[in-house]
PDB file of C-alpha atoms in Angstrom:
ATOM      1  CA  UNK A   1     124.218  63.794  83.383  1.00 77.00           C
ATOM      2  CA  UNK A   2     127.962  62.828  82.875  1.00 79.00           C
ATOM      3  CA  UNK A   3     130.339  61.644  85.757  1.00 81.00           C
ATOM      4  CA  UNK A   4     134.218  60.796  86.041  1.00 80.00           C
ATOM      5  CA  UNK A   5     136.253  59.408  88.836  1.00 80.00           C
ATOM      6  CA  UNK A   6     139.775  60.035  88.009  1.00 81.00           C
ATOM      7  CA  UNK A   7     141.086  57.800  91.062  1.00 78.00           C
ATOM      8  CA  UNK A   8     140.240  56.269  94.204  1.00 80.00           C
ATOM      9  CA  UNK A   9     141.067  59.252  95.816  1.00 80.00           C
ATOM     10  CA  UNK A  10     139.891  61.909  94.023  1.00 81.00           C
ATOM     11  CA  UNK A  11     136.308  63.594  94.354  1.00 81.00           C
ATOM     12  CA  UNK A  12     134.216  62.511  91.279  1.00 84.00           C
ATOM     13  CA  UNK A  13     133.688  65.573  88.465  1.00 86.00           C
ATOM     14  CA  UNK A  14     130.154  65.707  88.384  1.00 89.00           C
ATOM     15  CA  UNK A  15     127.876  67.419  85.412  1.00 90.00           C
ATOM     16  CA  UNK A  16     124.311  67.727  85.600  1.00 92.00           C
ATOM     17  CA  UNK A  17     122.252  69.581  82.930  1.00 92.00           C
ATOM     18  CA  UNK A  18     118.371  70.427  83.322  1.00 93.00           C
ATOM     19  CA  UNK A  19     116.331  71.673  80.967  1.00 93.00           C
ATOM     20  CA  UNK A  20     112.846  73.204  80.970  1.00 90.00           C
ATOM     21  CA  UNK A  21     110.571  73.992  78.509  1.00 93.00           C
ATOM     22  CA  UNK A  22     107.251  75.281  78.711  1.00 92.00           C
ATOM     23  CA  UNK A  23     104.119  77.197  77.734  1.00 91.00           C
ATOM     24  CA  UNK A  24     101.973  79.082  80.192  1.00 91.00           C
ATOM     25  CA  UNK A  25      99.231  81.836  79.609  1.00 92.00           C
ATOM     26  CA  UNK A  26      99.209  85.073  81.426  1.00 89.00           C
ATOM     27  CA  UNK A  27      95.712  87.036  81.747  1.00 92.00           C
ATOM     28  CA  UNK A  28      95.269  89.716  83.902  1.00 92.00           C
ATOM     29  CA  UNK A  29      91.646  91.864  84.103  1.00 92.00           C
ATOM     30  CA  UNK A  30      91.582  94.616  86.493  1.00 92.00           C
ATOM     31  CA  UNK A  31      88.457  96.405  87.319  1.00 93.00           C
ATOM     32  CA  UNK A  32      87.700  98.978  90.155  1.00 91.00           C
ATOM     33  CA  UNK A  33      84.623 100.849  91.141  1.00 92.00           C
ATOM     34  CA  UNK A  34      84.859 103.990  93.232  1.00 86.00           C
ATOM     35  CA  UNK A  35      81.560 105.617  95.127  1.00 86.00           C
ATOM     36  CA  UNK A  36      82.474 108.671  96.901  1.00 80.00           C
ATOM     37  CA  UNK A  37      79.184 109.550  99.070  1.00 80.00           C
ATOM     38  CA  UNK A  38      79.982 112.615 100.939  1.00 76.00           C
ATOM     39  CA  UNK A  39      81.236 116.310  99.646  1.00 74.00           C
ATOM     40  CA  UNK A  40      84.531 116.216 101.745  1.00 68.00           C
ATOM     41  CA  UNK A  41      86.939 114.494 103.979  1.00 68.00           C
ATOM     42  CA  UNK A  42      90.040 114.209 105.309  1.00 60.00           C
ATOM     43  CA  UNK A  43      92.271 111.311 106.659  1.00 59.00           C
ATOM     44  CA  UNK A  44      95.136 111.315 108.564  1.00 54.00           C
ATOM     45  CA  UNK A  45      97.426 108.212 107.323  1.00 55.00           C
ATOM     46  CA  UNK A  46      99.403 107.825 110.124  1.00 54.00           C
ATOM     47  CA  UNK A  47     103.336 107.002 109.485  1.00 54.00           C
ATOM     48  CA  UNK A  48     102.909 106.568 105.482  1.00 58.00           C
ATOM     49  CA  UNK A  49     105.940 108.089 105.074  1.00 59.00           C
ATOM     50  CA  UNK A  50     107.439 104.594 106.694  1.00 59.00           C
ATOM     51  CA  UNK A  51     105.733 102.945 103.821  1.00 62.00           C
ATOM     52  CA  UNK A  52     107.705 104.918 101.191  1.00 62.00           C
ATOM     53  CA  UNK A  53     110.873 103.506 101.381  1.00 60.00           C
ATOM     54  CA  UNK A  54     112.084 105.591  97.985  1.00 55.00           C
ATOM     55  CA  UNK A  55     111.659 108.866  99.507  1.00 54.00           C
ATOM     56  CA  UNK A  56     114.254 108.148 102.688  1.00 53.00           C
ATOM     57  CA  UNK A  57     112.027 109.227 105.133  1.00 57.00           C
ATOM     58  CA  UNK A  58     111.261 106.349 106.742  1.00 53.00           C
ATOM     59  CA  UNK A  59     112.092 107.892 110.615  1.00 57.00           C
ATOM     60  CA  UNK A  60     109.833 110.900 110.033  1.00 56.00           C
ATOM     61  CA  UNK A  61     106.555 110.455 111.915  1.00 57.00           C
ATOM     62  CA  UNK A  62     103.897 112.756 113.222  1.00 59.00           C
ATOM     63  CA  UNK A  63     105.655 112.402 116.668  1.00 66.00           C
ATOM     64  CA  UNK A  64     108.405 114.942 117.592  1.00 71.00           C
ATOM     65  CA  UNK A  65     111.549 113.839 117.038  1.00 73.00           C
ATOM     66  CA  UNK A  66     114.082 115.573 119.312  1.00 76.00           C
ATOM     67  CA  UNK A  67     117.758 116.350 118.641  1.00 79.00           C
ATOM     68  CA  UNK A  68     120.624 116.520 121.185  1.00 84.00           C
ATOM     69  CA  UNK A  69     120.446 119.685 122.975  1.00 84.00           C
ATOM     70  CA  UNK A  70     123.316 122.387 122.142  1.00 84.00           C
ATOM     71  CA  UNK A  71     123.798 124.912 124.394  1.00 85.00           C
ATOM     72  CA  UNK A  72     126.318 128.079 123.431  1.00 82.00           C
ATOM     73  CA  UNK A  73     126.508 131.279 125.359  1.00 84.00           C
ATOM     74  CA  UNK A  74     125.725 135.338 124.310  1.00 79.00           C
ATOM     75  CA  UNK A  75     128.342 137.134 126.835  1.00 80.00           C
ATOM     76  CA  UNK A  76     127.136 135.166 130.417  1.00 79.00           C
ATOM     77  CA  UNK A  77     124.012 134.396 128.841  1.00 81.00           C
ATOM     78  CA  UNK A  78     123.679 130.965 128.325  1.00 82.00           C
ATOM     79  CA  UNK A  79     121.089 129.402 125.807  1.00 82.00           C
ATOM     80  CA  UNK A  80     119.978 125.978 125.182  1.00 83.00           C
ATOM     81  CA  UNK A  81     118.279 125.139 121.666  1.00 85.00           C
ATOM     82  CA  UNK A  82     116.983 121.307 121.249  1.00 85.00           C
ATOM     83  CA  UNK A  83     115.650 120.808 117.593  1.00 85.00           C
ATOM     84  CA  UNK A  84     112.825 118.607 116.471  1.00 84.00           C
ATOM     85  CA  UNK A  85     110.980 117.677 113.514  1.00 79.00           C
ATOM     86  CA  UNK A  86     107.447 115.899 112.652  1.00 78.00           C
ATOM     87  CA  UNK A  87     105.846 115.263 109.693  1.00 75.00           C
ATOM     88  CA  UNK A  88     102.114 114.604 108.592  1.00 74.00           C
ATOM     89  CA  UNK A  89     100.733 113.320 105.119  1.00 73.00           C
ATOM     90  CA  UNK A  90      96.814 113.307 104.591  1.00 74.00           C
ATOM     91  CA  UNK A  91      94.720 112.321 102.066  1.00 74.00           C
ATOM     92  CA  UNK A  92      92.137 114.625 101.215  1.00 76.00           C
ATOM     93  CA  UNK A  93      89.408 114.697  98.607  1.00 79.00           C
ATOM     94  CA  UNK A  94      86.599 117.898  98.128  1.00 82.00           C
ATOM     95  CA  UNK A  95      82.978 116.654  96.013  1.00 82.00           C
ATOM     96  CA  UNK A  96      81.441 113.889  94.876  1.00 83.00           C
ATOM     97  CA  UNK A  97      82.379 111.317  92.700  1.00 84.00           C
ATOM     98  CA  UNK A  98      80.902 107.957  90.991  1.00 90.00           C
ATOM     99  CA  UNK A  99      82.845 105.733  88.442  1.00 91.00           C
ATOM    100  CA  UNK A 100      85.039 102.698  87.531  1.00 93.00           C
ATOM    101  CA  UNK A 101      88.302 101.988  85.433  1.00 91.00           C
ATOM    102  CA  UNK A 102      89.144  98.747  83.783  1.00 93.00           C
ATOM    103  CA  UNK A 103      92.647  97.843  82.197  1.00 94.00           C
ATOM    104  CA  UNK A 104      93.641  94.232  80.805  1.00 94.00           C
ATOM    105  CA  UNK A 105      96.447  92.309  79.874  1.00 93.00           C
ATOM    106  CA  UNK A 106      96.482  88.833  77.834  1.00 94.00           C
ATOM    107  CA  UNK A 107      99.945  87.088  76.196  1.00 94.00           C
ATOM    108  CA  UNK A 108     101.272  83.440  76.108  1.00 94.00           C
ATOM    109  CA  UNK A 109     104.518  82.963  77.137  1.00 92.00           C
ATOM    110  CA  UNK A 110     106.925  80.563  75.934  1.00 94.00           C
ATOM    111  CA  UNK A 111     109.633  79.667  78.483  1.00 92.00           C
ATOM    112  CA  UNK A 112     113.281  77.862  78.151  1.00 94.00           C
ATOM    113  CA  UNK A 113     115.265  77.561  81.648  1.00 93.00           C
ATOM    114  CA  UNK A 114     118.529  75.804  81.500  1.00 94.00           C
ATOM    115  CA  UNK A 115     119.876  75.103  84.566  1.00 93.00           C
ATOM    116  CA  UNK A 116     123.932  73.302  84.426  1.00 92.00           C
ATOM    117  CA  UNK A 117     125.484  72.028  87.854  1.00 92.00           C
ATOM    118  CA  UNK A 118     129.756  71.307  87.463  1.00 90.00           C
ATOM    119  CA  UNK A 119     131.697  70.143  90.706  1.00 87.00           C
ATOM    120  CA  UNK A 120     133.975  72.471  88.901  1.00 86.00           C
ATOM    121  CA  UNK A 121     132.248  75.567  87.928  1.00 87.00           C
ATOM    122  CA  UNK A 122     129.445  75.704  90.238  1.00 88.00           C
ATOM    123  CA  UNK A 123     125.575  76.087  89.557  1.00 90.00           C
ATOM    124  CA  UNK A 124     124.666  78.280  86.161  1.00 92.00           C
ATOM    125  CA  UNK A 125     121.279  79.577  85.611  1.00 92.00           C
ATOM    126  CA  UNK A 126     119.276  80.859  82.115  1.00 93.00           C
ATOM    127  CA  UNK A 127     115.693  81.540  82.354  1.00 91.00           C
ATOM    128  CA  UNK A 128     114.140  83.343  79.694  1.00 93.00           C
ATOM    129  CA  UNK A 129     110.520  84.426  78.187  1.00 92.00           C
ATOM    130  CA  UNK A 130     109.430  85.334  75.139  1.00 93.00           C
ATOM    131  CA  UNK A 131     105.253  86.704  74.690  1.00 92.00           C
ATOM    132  CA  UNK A 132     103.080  86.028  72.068  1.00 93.00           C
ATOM    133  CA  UNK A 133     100.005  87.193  71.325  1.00 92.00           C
ATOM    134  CA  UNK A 134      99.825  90.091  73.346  1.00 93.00           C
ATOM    135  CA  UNK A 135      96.677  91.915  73.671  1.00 94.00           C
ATOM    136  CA  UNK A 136      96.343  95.025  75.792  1.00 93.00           C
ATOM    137  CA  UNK A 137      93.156  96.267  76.993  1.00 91.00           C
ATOM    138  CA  UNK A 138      93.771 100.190  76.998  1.00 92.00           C
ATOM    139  CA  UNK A 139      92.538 101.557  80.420  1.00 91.00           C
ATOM    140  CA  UNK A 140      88.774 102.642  79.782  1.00 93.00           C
ATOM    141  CA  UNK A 141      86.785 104.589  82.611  1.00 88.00           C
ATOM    142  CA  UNK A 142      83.555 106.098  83.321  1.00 90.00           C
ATOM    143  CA  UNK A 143      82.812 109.153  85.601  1.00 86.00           C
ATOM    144  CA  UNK A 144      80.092 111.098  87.088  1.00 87.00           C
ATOM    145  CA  UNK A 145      81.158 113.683  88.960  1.00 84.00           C
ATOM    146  CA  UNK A 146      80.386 118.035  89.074  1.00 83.00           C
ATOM    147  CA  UNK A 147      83.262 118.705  90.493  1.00 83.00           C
ATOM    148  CA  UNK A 148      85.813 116.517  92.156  1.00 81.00           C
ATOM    149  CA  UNK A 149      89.756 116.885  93.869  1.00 82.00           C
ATOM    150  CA  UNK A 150      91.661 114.534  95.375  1.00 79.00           C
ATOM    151  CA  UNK A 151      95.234 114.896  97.057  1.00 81.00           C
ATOM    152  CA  UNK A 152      97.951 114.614  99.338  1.00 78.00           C
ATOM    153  CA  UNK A 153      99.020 117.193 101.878  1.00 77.00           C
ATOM    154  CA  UNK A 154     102.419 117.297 103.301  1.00 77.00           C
ATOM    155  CA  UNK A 155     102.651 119.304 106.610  1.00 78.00           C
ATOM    156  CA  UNK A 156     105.997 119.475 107.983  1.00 81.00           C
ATOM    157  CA  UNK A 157     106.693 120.903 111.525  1.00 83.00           C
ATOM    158  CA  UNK A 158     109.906 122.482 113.023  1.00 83.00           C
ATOM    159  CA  UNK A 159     110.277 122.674 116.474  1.00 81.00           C
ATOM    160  CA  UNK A 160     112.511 124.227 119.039  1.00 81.00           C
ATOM    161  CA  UNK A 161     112.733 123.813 122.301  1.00 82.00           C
ATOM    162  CA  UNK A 162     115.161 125.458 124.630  1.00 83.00           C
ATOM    163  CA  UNK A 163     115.844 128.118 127.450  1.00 80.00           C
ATOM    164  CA  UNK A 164     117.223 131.353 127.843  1.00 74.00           C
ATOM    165  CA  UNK A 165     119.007 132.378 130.671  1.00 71.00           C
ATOM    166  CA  UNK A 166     116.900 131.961 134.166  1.00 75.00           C
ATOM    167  CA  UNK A 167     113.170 131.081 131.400  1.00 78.00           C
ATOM    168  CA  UNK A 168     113.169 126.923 131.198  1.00 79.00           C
ATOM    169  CA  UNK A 169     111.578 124.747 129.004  1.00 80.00           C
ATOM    170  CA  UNK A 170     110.313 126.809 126.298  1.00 82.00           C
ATOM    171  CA  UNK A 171     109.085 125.733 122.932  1.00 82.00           C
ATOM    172  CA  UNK A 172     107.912 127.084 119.559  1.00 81.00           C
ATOM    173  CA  UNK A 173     106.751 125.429 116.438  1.00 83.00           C
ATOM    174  CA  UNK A 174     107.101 126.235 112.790  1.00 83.00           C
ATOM    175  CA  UNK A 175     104.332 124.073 110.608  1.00 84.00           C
ATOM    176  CA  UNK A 176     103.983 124.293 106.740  1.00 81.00           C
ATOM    177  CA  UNK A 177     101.068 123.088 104.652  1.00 75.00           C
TER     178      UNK A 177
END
């Protein structure tokens, strides 16, 4: 810690300098057991594509989503076409399955954080880590199983809705799976 007045009417210049060093250990032991007791089934996760913010699909739901209708004209006919989209993810799995999966992690970790404060400069930061004595549990599992599938099924729907001419309020779908 240092400090300087230069005059009465100057703001002091101010230097404070913090220092931290340290030692902590860092064990982590994972272990999961998995019983699945009937052949098949299906969920529907509803809005998991909101979850997945990497994918950018974050408005898409299993709800319709309507567009702005546009309406253009073949001679004096006039037709109306309103687009919408929904979307659908499940989780599925077919058979039976028993097991479990373990995975590990051990290290030390020897830390040195500098932190330096200057009326001048501002507040400056340094944190950094270093781990000894790693020791990594490769992941080990154990299954019992005859046959066994698990998976994720995407079902995208178009929609359009519309009229043509005198017919109102007309719809039809396009789904994929």
């Amino acid at each position: 810690f240092t400090s300087h007045i230069d005059g009465i009417m100057t703001a002091p210049h101010v230097n404070v300098t913090a220092t931290l060093k340290g030692y902590a250990d860092f064990n982590a032991d994972v272990a999961t057991a998995v019983n699945f007791k009937t052949d098949q089934s299906a969920s529907v996760l509803d809005n998991i594509l909101a979850e997945l913010p990497f994918l950018g699909l974050q408005n898409l739901t299993k709800d319709e989503m309507f567009m702005n209708p546009v309406t253009f004209y073949f001679g004096g006919t006039p037709f109306t076409v309103k687009p919408g989209f929904s979307c659908q993810l499940k989780a599925y799995h077919i058979g039976l399955l028993k097991g479990s999966l373990r995975v590990g992690l051990s290290t030390k970790l020897l830390l040195l954080g500098v932190m330096n404060f200057d009326t001048d400069l501002g507040i400056m930061n340094n944190l950094s880590a270093k781990a000894v004595d790693v020791q990594f549990t490769p992941p080990t599992w154990m299954l019992f199983t005859n046959h066994f599938e698990m998976g994720m099924m995407l079902q995208p729907t178009m929609w359009l809705s519309g009229s043509f001419g005198a017919m109102k309020d007309m719809e039809m779908g396009f789904a994929l799976r």
